């Protein structure tokens, strides 16, 4: 299965937010969307999610704009950076993830999937808690668990780890990688941290001023691409098979002037 975007444009007033985007993502693949603020990253995800018009976006040969809201909920799960959390218990949030399939009455299969999710995300001690009272990391875990219970084909994550501590960031990224590969999802994630983008994605879509300036396999990334993208001097260093990104003058370069 593949998600295909053809000549996607978005103009609000005089402002062009997305300018003729073309790309495709295959199942089992994580595409990281990176770029400076205002580049159009969140706007792109909103189009795919159907929050903004989704003409010119196809899941295999099906144009997303032809789907009903309920059909789309079965295909696409979207977790926004500013997800509002309703006043519900954790268990109710998880059950909501199955409602697109079962309506109000949950089947034995639904209950088994919810139980599996509770174990996978280690949520058993939180089930009765109101989601609004959880810490940022716990809340994000519950929301992603609920999103995955929709059994979507496409998972859209808009900066899902921005407000999490390092332990929860790592848990979230590992969970994303695990489910993408095991459930053959098409995953698009907006990330701010280039280190995470390099370690946890297969492809990088680089957006600037609403245009794609690079669409490349992550392992083929070059410092010059990031330099153009962020307008800042960038260097990449490989250590034990891991790539590290440095901005500005790296500390092992000396730029001191010696006065006599």
PDB file of C-alpha atoms in Angstrom:
ATOM      1  CA  UNK A   1       0.000   0.000   0.000  1.00  0.00           C
ATOM      2  CA  UNK A   2       1.196   3.530  -0.635  1.00  0.00           C
ATOM      3  CA  UNK A   3       0.181   7.084   0.147  1.00  0.00           C
ATOM      4  CA  UNK A   4       0.608   9.331  -2.869  1.00  0.00           C
ATOM      5  CA  UNK A   5       0.493  13.116  -2.981  1.00  0.00           C
ATOM      6  CA  UNK A   6       0.180  14.757  -6.399  1.00  0.00           C
ATOM      7  CA  UNK A   7       0.568  18.489  -6.998  1.00  0.00           C
ATOM      8  CA  UNK A   8      -0.838  19.433  -3.590  1.00  0.00           C
ATOM      9  CA  UNK A   9      -1.263  23.195  -3.114  1.00  0.00           C
ATOM     10  CA  UNK A  10      -2.663  25.191  -0.228  1.00  0.00           C
ATOM     11  CA  UNK A  11      -3.273  28.926  -0.445  1.00  0.00           C
ATOM     12  CA  UNK A  12      -4.856  30.979   2.317  1.00  0.00           C
ATOM     13  CA  UNK A  13      -5.574  34.531   1.212  1.00  0.00           C
ATOM     14  CA  UNK A  14      -2.473  35.704  -0.627  1.00  0.00           C
ATOM     15  CA  UNK A  15      -0.233  33.243   1.180  1.00  0.00           C
ATOM     16  CA  UNK A  16       0.889  30.012  -0.455  1.00  0.00           C
ATOM     17  CA  UNK A  17       1.345  27.503   2.395  1.00  0.00           C
ATOM     18  CA  UNK A  18       2.076  24.478   0.194  1.00  0.00           C
ATOM     19  CA  UNK A  19       3.345  24.801  -3.344  1.00  0.00           C
ATOM     20  CA  UNK A  20       2.833  21.825  -5.686  1.00  0.00           C
ATOM     21  CA  UNK A  21       3.973  18.995  -3.406  1.00  0.00           C
ATOM     22  CA  UNK A  22       4.621  15.548  -4.892  1.00  0.00           C
ATOM     23  CA  UNK A  23       5.776  12.553  -2.872  1.00  0.00           C
ATOM     24  CA  UNK A  24       4.815   9.024  -1.924  1.00  0.00           C
ATOM     25  CA  UNK A  25       5.302   6.844   1.159  1.00  0.00           C
ATOM     26  CA  UNK A  26       5.052   3.046   1.248  1.00  0.00           C
ATOM     27  CA  UNK A  27       3.698   0.829   4.013  1.00  0.00           C
ATOM     28  CA  UNK A  28       6.284  -0.131   6.616  1.00  0.00           C
ATOM     29  CA  UNK A  29       8.050   3.186   6.018  1.00  0.00           C
ATOM     30  CA  UNK A  30       8.517   6.151   8.371  1.00  0.00           C
ATOM     31  CA  UNK A  31       8.833   9.516   6.646  1.00  0.00           C
ATOM     32  CA  UNK A  32      10.195  12.334   8.798  1.00  0.00           C
ATOM     33  CA  UNK A  33       8.972  15.811   7.837  1.00  0.00           C
ATOM     34  CA  UNK A  34      11.478  18.480   8.783  1.00  0.00           C
ATOM     35  CA  UNK A  35      12.008  22.159   8.115  1.00  0.00           C
ATOM     36  CA  UNK A  36      11.992  25.596   9.750  1.00  0.00           C
ATOM     37  CA  UNK A  37       8.912  27.063  11.461  1.00  0.00           C
ATOM     38  CA  UNK A  38       6.219  28.062   8.989  1.00  0.00           C
ATOM     39  CA  UNK A  39       7.495  25.660   6.310  1.00  0.00           C
ATOM     40  CA  UNK A  40       4.100  23.928   5.969  1.00  0.00           C
ATOM     41  CA  UNK A  41       4.808  20.730   7.927  1.00  0.00           C
ATOM     42  CA  UNK A  42       1.635  20.717  10.058  1.00  0.00           C
ATOM     43  CA  UNK A  43      -0.419  21.990   7.109  1.00  0.00           C
ATOM     44  CA  UNK A  44       0.653  18.956   5.066  1.00  0.00           C
ATOM     45  CA  UNK A  45      -0.472  16.542   7.814  1.00  0.00           C
ATOM     46  CA  UNK A  46      -3.810  18.364   8.173  1.00  0.00           C
ATOM     47  CA  UNK A  47      -4.469  17.873   4.453  1.00  0.00           C
ATOM     48  CA  UNK A  48      -3.748  14.144   4.690  1.00  0.00           C
ATOM     49  CA  UNK A  49      -5.915  13.866   7.836  1.00  0.00           C
ATOM     50  CA  UNK A  50      -8.796  15.593   6.027  1.00  0.00           C
ATOM     51  CA  UNK A  51      -8.909  18.555   8.422  1.00  0.00           C
ATOM     52  CA  UNK A  52      -8.027  20.655   5.364  1.00  0.00           C
ATOM     53  CA  UNK A  53      -9.310  19.596   1.898  1.00  0.00           C
ATOM     54  CA  UNK A  54      -7.562  16.398   0.813  1.00  0.00           C
ATOM     55  CA  UNK A  55      -7.916  16.408  -2.957  1.00  0.00           C
ATOM     56  CA  UNK A  56      -4.853  15.087  -4.835  1.00  0.00           C
ATOM     57  CA  UNK A  57      -4.006  12.692  -1.984  1.00  0.00           C
ATOM     58  CA  UNK A  58      -4.417   8.982  -2.683  1.00  0.00           C
ATOM     59  CA  UNK A  59      -4.215   5.795  -0.631  1.00  0.00           C
ATOM     60  CA  UNK A  60      -3.359   3.334  -3.367  1.00  0.00           C
ATOM     61  CA  UNK A  61      -5.891   4.397  -6.026  1.00  0.00           C
ATOM     62  CA  UNK A  62      -8.475   5.787  -3.603  1.00  0.00           C
ATOM     63  CA  UNK A  63      -8.652   9.582  -3.388  1.00  0.00           C
ATOM     64  CA  UNK A  64      -9.002  10.486   0.303  1.00  0.00           C
ATOM     65  CA  UNK A  65     -11.529  13.268  -0.370  1.00  0.00           C
ATOM     66  CA  UNK A  66     -14.055  10.602  -1.475  1.00  0.00           C
ATOM     67  CA  UNK A  67     -14.077   8.926   1.973  1.00  0.00           C
ATOM     68  CA  UNK A  68     -16.658   9.633   4.672  1.00  0.00           C
ATOM     69  CA  UNK A  69     -15.410  10.756   8.095  1.00  0.00           C
ATOM     70  CA  UNK A  70     -15.954   7.258   9.482  1.00  0.00           C
ATOM     71  CA  UNK A  71     -14.179   5.576   6.546  1.00  0.00           C
ATOM     72  CA  UNK A  72     -11.270   7.959   6.964  1.00  0.00           C
ATOM     73  CA  UNK A  73     -11.047   7.143  10.699  1.00  0.00           C
ATOM     74  CA  UNK A  74     -10.453   3.507   9.724  1.00  0.00           C
ATOM     75  CA  UNK A  75      -7.651   4.465   7.345  1.00  0.00           C
ATOM     76  CA  UNK A  76      -5.906   7.402   9.022  1.00  0.00           C
ATOM     77  CA  UNK A  77      -4.950   8.154  12.634  1.00  0.00           C
ATOM     78  CA  UNK A  78      -3.787  11.712  13.364  1.00  0.00           C
ATOM     79  CA  UNK A  79      -2.136  12.874  16.562  1.00  0.00           C
ATOM     80  CA  UNK A  80      -1.571  16.603  16.663  1.00  0.00           C
ATOM     81  CA  UNK A  81       0.949  18.476  18.755  1.00  0.00           C
ATOM     82  CA  UNK A  82      -1.844  20.324  20.559  1.00  0.00           C
ATOM     83  CA  UNK A  83      -4.278  17.414  20.846  1.00  0.00           C
ATOM     84  CA  UNK A  84      -7.105  18.528  23.096  1.00  0.00           C
ATOM     85  CA  UNK A  85      -7.837  15.879  25.662  1.00  0.00           C
ATOM     86  CA  UNK A  86     -11.490  15.336  26.488  1.00  0.00           C
ATOM     87  CA  UNK A  87     -12.480  14.636  30.079  1.00  0.00           C
ATOM     88  CA  UNK A  88     -12.447  10.845  29.811  1.00  0.00           C
ATOM     89  CA  UNK A  89     -10.835   7.951  31.610  1.00  0.00           C
ATOM     90  CA  UNK A  90      -7.846   6.270  29.975  1.00  0.00           C
ATOM     91  CA  UNK A  91      -9.939   3.157  29.308  1.00  0.00           C
ATOM     92  CA  UNK A  92     -12.628   5.272  27.577  1.00  0.00           C
ATOM     93  CA  UNK A  93      -9.991   6.835  25.309  1.00  0.00           C
ATOM     94  CA  UNK A  94      -8.783   3.356  24.313  1.00  0.00           C
ATOM     95  CA  UNK A  95     -12.350   2.156  23.696  1.00  0.00           C
ATOM     96  CA  UNK A  96     -12.961   5.200  21.510  1.00  0.00           C
ATOM     97  CA  UNK A  97     -10.208   3.927  19.208  1.00  0.00           C
ATOM     98  CA  UNK A  98     -12.427   0.906  18.349  1.00  0.00           C
ATOM     99  CA  UNK A  99     -15.694   2.819  17.883  1.00  0.00           C
ATOM    100  CA  UNK A 100     -15.093   3.464  14.168  1.00  0.00           C
ATOM    101  CA  UNK A 101     -15.534  -0.287  13.732  1.00  0.00           C
ATOM    102  CA  UNK A 102     -18.029  -1.330  16.359  1.00  0.00           C
ATOM    103  CA  UNK A 103     -20.128   1.682  17.318  1.00  0.00           C
ATOM    104  CA  UNK A 104     -21.156   1.532  20.980  1.00  0.00           C
ATOM    105  CA  UNK A 105     -21.001  -2.245  21.467  1.00  0.00           C
ATOM    106  CA  UNK A 106     -17.447  -3.543  21.635  1.00  0.00           C
ATOM    107  CA  UNK A 107     -16.832  -7.055  20.327  1.00  0.00           C
ATOM    108  CA  UNK A 108     -14.627  -9.730  21.896  1.00  0.00           C
ATOM    109  CA  UNK A 109     -11.990  -8.853  19.282  1.00  0.00           C
ATOM    110  CA  UNK A 110     -12.158  -5.162  20.281  1.00  0.00           C
ATOM    111  CA  UNK A 111     -11.669  -6.051  23.943  1.00  0.00           C
ATOM    112  CA  UNK A 112      -8.728  -8.334  23.131  1.00  0.00           C
ATOM    113  CA  UNK A 113      -7.053  -5.571  21.071  1.00  0.00           C
ATOM    114  CA  UNK A 114      -7.588  -3.057  23.897  1.00  0.00           C
ATOM    115  CA  UNK A 115      -6.065  -5.492  26.404  1.00  0.00           C
ATOM    116  CA  UNK A 116      -3.061  -6.044  24.099  1.00  0.00           C
ATOM    117  CA  UNK A 117      -2.599  -2.269  23.824  1.00  0.00           C
ATOM    118  CA  UNK A 118      -2.779  -1.857  27.626  1.00  0.00           C
ATOM    119  CA  UNK A 119       0.038  -4.391  28.016  1.00  0.00           C
ATOM    120  CA  UNK A 120       2.133  -3.020  25.136  1.00  0.00           C
ATOM    121  CA  UNK A 121       2.038   0.574  26.407  1.00  0.00           C
ATOM    122  CA  UNK A 122       2.101  -0.433  30.086  1.00  0.00           C
ATOM    123  CA  UNK A 123      -1.152   1.379  30.926  1.00  0.00           C
ATOM    124  CA  UNK A 124      -2.824  -1.019  33.391  1.00  0.00           C
ATOM    125  CA  UNK A 125      -2.217   1.218  36.430  1.00  0.00           C
ATOM    126  CA  UNK A 126      -3.755   4.246  34.643  1.00  0.00           C
ATOM    127  CA  UNK A 127      -7.048   2.861  33.296  1.00  0.00           C
ATOM    128  CA  UNK A 128      -9.353   4.606  35.792  1.00  0.00           C
ATOM    129  CA  UNK A 129      -7.453   7.910  35.708  1.00  0.00           C
ATOM    130  CA  UNK A 130      -8.887  10.917  33.892  1.00  0.00           C
ATOM    131  CA  UNK A 131      -6.624  11.593  30.913  1.00  0.00           C
ATOM    132  CA  UNK A 132      -6.528  15.316  31.776  1.00  0.00           C
ATOM    133  CA  UNK A 133      -4.710  14.507  35.051  1.00  0.00           C
ATOM    134  CA  UNK A 134      -1.856  12.539  33.447  1.00  0.00           C
ATOM    135  CA  UNK A 135       1.678  13.798  32.849  1.00  0.00           C
ATOM    136  CA  UNK A 136       2.605  14.820  29.287  1.00  0.00           C
ATOM    137  CA  UNK A 137       4.406  11.543  28.623  1.00  0.00           C
ATOM    138  CA  UNK A 138       1.593   9.361  29.953  1.00  0.00           C
ATOM    139  CA  UNK A 139      -1.021  11.342  28.029  1.00  0.00           C
ATOM    140  CA  UNK A 140       0.859  11.037  24.724  1.00  0.00           C
ATOM    141  CA  UNK A 141       1.221   7.288  25.297  1.00  0.00           C
ATOM    142  CA  UNK A 142      -2.528   6.924  25.836  1.00  0.00           C
ATOM    143  CA  UNK A 143      -3.355   9.040  22.775  1.00  0.00           C
ATOM    144  CA  UNK A 144      -1.033   7.074  20.505  1.00  0.00           C
ATOM    145  CA  UNK A 145      -2.401   3.793  21.903  1.00  0.00           C
ATOM    146  CA  UNK A 146      -5.939   5.017  21.141  1.00  0.00           C
ATOM    147  CA  UNK A 147      -4.903   6.116  17.644  1.00  0.00           C
ATOM    148  CA  UNK A 148      -3.343   2.715  16.916  1.00  0.00           C
ATOM    149  CA  UNK A 149      -6.469   0.901  18.107  1.00  0.00           C
ATOM    150  CA  UNK A 150      -8.185   2.364  15.038  1.00  0.00           C
ATOM    151  CA  UNK A 151      -5.924  -0.074  13.135  1.00  0.00           C
ATOM    152  CA  UNK A 152      -5.157   2.663  10.625  1.00  0.00           C
ATOM    153  CA  UNK A 153      -3.175   2.213   7.420  1.00  0.00           C
ATOM    154  CA  UNK A 154      -1.670   5.694   7.868  1.00  0.00           C
ATOM    155  CA  UNK A 155      -0.296   7.185  11.099  1.00  0.00           C
ATOM    156  CA  UNK A 156       0.237  10.968  11.207  1.00  0.00           C
ATOM    157  CA  UNK A 157       2.220  12.371  14.140  1.00  0.00           C
ATOM    158  CA  UNK A 158       2.727  16.125  14.482  1.00  0.00           C
ATOM    159  CA  UNK A 159       5.639  16.709  16.869  1.00  0.00           C
ATOM    160  CA  UNK A 160       4.392  14.023  19.260  1.00  0.00           C
ATOM    161  CA  UNK A 161       7.460  14.190  21.506  1.00  0.00           C
ATOM    162  CA  UNK A 162       8.129  17.933  21.804  1.00  0.00           C
ATOM    163  CA  UNK A 163       6.999  18.207  25.423  1.00  0.00           C
ATOM    164  CA  UNK A 164       8.257  14.856  26.700  1.00  0.00           C
ATOM    165  CA  UNK A 165      11.298  14.048  28.820  1.00  0.00           C
ATOM    166  CA  UNK A 166      14.090  11.966  27.189  1.00  0.00           C
ATOM    167  CA  UNK A 167      12.849   8.617  28.567  1.00  0.00           C
ATOM    168  CA  UNK A 168       9.318   9.165  27.241  1.00  0.00           C
ATOM    169  CA  UNK A 169      10.647  10.512  23.928  1.00  0.00           C
ATOM    170  CA  UNK A 170      12.623   7.323  23.443  1.00  0.00           C
ATOM    171  CA  UNK A 171       9.658   5.102  24.404  1.00  0.00           C
ATOM    172  CA  UNK A 172       7.401   6.945  21.970  1.00  0.00           C
ATOM    173  CA  UNK A 173       9.856   6.738  19.058  1.00  0.00           C
ATOM    174  CA  UNK A 174      10.547   3.044  19.662  1.00  0.00           C
ATOM    175  CA  UNK A 175       6.800   2.323  19.844  1.00  0.00           C
ATOM    176  CA  UNK A 176       6.304   4.219  16.570  1.00  0.00           C
ATOM    177  CA  UNK A 177       9.066   2.241  14.855  1.00  0.00           C
ATOM    178  CA  UNK A 178       7.762  -1.057  16.234  1.00  0.00           C
ATOM    179  CA  UNK A 179       4.144  -0.579  15.132  1.00  0.00           C
ATOM    180  CA  UNK A 180       5.097   0.839  11.733  1.00  0.00           C
ATOM    181  CA  UNK A 181       7.105  -2.260  10.914  1.00  0.00           C
ATOM    182  CA  UNK A 182       4.879  -4.881  12.587  1.00  0.00           C
ATOM    183  CA  UNK A 183       1.584  -3.493  11.283  1.00  0.00           C
ATOM    184  CA  UNK A 184       3.048  -2.285   7.944  1.00  0.00           C
ATOM    185  CA  UNK A 185       1.802   1.268   8.566  1.00  0.00           C
ATOM    186  CA  UNK A 186       2.545   4.316   6.472  1.00  0.00           C
ATOM    187  CA  UNK A 187       3.899   6.740   9.096  1.00  0.00           C
ATOM    188  CA  UNK A 188       4.576  10.461   8.663  1.00  0.00           C
ATOM    189  CA  UNK A 189       6.069  12.291  11.626  1.00  0.00           C
ATOM    190  CA  UNK A 190       6.942  15.970  12.023  1.00  0.00           C
ATOM    191  CA  UNK A 191      10.119  16.251  14.094  1.00  0.00           C
ATOM    192  CA  UNK A 192      12.128  19.218  15.351  1.00  0.00           C
ATOM    193  CA  UNK A 193      15.114  17.278  16.628  1.00  0.00           C
ATOM    194  CA  UNK A 194      17.389  16.280  13.741  1.00  0.00           C
ATOM    195  CA  UNK A 195      19.035  13.595  15.857  1.00  0.00           C
ATOM    196  CA  UNK A 196      15.688  11.836  16.225  1.00  0.00           C
ATOM    197  CA  UNK A 197      14.880  12.403  12.561  1.00  0.00           C
ATOM    198  CA  UNK A 198      18.106  10.697  11.499  1.00  0.00           C
ATOM    199  CA  UNK A 199      17.805   7.733  13.878  1.00  0.00           C
ATOM    200  CA  UNK A 200      14.108   6.887  13.595  1.00  0.00           C
ATOM    201  CA  UNK A 201      13.033   7.531   9.993  1.00  0.00           C
ATOM    202  CA  UNK A 202      13.576   5.850   6.647  1.00  0.00           C
ATOM    203  CA  UNK A 203      13.044   8.949   4.515  1.00  0.00           C
ATOM    204  CA  UNK A 204      13.198  12.675   5.085  1.00  0.00           C
ATOM    205  CA  UNK A 205      10.931  15.202   3.415  1.00  0.00           C
ATOM    206  CA  UNK A 206      12.496  18.648   3.783  1.00  0.00           C
ATOM    207  CA  UNK A 207      10.047  21.531   3.521  1.00  0.00           C
ATOM    208  CA  UNK A 208      10.898  25.208   3.246  1.00  0.00           C
ATOM    209  CA  UNK A 209       8.434  27.993   2.415  1.00  0.00           C
ATOM    210  CA  UNK A 210       5.839  25.398   1.424  1.00  0.00           C
ATOM    211  CA  UNK A 211       8.099  23.665  -1.102  1.00  0.00           C
ATOM    212  CA  UNK A 212       9.890  20.329  -1.002  1.00  0.00           C
ATOM    213  CA  UNK A 213      13.593  21.068  -1.282  1.00  0.00           C
ATOM    214  CA  UNK A 214      14.744  17.478  -0.687  1.00  0.00           C
ATOM    215  CA  UNK A 215      12.993  14.105  -0.492  1.00  0.00           C
ATOM    216  CA  UNK A 216      15.711  11.602   0.323  1.00  0.00           C
ATOM    217  CA  UNK A 217      16.429   8.281   2.053  1.00  0.00           C
ATOM    218  CA  UNK A 218      17.600   9.209   5.559  1.00  0.00           C
ATOM    219  CA  UNK A 219      20.882   7.349   5.167  1.00  0.00           C
ATOM    220  CA  UNK A 220      21.753   9.556   2.166  1.00  0.00           C
ATOM    221  CA  UNK A 221      21.358  12.834   4.043  1.00  0.00           C
ATOM    222  CA  UNK A 222      24.151  15.392   3.598  1.00  0.00           C
ATOM    223  CA  UNK A 223      25.149  18.380   5.711  1.00  0.00           C
ATOM    224  CA  UNK A 224      24.636  20.710   2.730  1.00  0.00           C
ATOM    225  CA  UNK A 225      20.929  19.742   2.593  1.00  0.00           C
ATOM    226  CA  UNK A 226      20.389  20.743   6.224  1.00  0.00           C
ATOM    227  CA  UNK A 227      22.419  23.895   5.701  1.00  0.00           C
ATOM    228  CA  UNK A 228      20.099  24.978   2.860  1.00  0.00           C
ATOM    229  CA  UNK A 229      17.028  23.948   4.840  1.00  0.00           C
ATOM    230  CA  UNK A 230      17.798  25.778   8.088  1.00  0.00           C
ATOM    231  CA  UNK A 231      20.161  28.524   6.837  1.00  0.00           C
ATOM    232  CA  UNK A 232      22.776  27.580   9.400  1.00  0.00           C
ATOM    233  CA  UNK A 233      26.223  26.065   9.092  1.00  0.00           C
ATOM    234  CA  UNK A 234      25.845  22.307   9.622  1.00  0.00           C
ATOM    235  CA  UNK A 235      28.204  19.371   9.927  1.00  0.00           C
ATOM    236  CA  UNK A 236      27.499  15.644  10.219  1.00  0.00           C
ATOM    237  CA  UNK A 237      29.823  13.330  12.137  1.00  0.00           C
ATOM    238  CA  UNK A 238      29.602   9.542  12.132  1.00  0.00           C
ATOM    239  CA  UNK A 239      30.644   7.719  15.294  1.00  0.00           C
ATOM    240  CA  UNK A 240      30.153   3.947  15.776  1.00  0.00           C
ATOM    241  CA  UNK A 241      27.645   3.883  12.931  1.00  0.00           C
ATOM    242  CA  UNK A 242      25.587   6.750  14.405  1.00  0.00           C
ATOM    243  CA  UNK A 243      25.312  10.108  12.664  1.00  0.00           C
ATOM    244  CA  UNK A 244      25.443  13.238  14.812  1.00  0.00           C
ATOM    245  CA  UNK A 245      24.378  16.709  13.687  1.00  0.00           C
ATOM    246  CA  UNK A 246      26.182  19.874  14.760  1.00  0.00           C
ATOM    247  CA  UNK A 247      25.097  23.426  13.976  1.00  0.00           C
ATOM    248  CA  UNK A 248      27.366  26.449  13.787  1.00  0.00           C
ATOM    249  CA  UNK A 249      31.108  26.016  14.292  1.00  0.00           C
ATOM    250  CA  UNK A 250      31.707  22.596  15.809  1.00  0.00           C
ATOM    251  CA  UNK A 251      33.703  22.615  19.062  1.00  0.00           C
ATOM    252  CA  UNK A 252      36.703  20.767  17.655  1.00  0.00           C
ATOM    253  CA  UNK A 253      37.339  23.495  15.101  1.00  0.00           C
ATOM    254  CA  UNK A 254      39.381  26.428  16.350  1.00  0.00           C
ATOM    255  CA  UNK A 255      38.466  29.893  15.225  1.00  0.00           C
ATOM    256  CA  UNK A 256      40.417  31.830  17.789  1.00  0.00           C
ATOM    257  CA  UNK A 257      42.517  34.735  16.636  1.00  0.00           C
ATOM    258  CA  UNK A 258      45.905  35.010  18.283  1.00  0.00           C
ATOM    259  CA  UNK A 259      47.055  38.564  18.903  1.00  0.00           C
ATOM    260  CA  UNK A 260      50.757  39.306  19.081  1.00  0.00           C
TER     261      UNK A 260
END
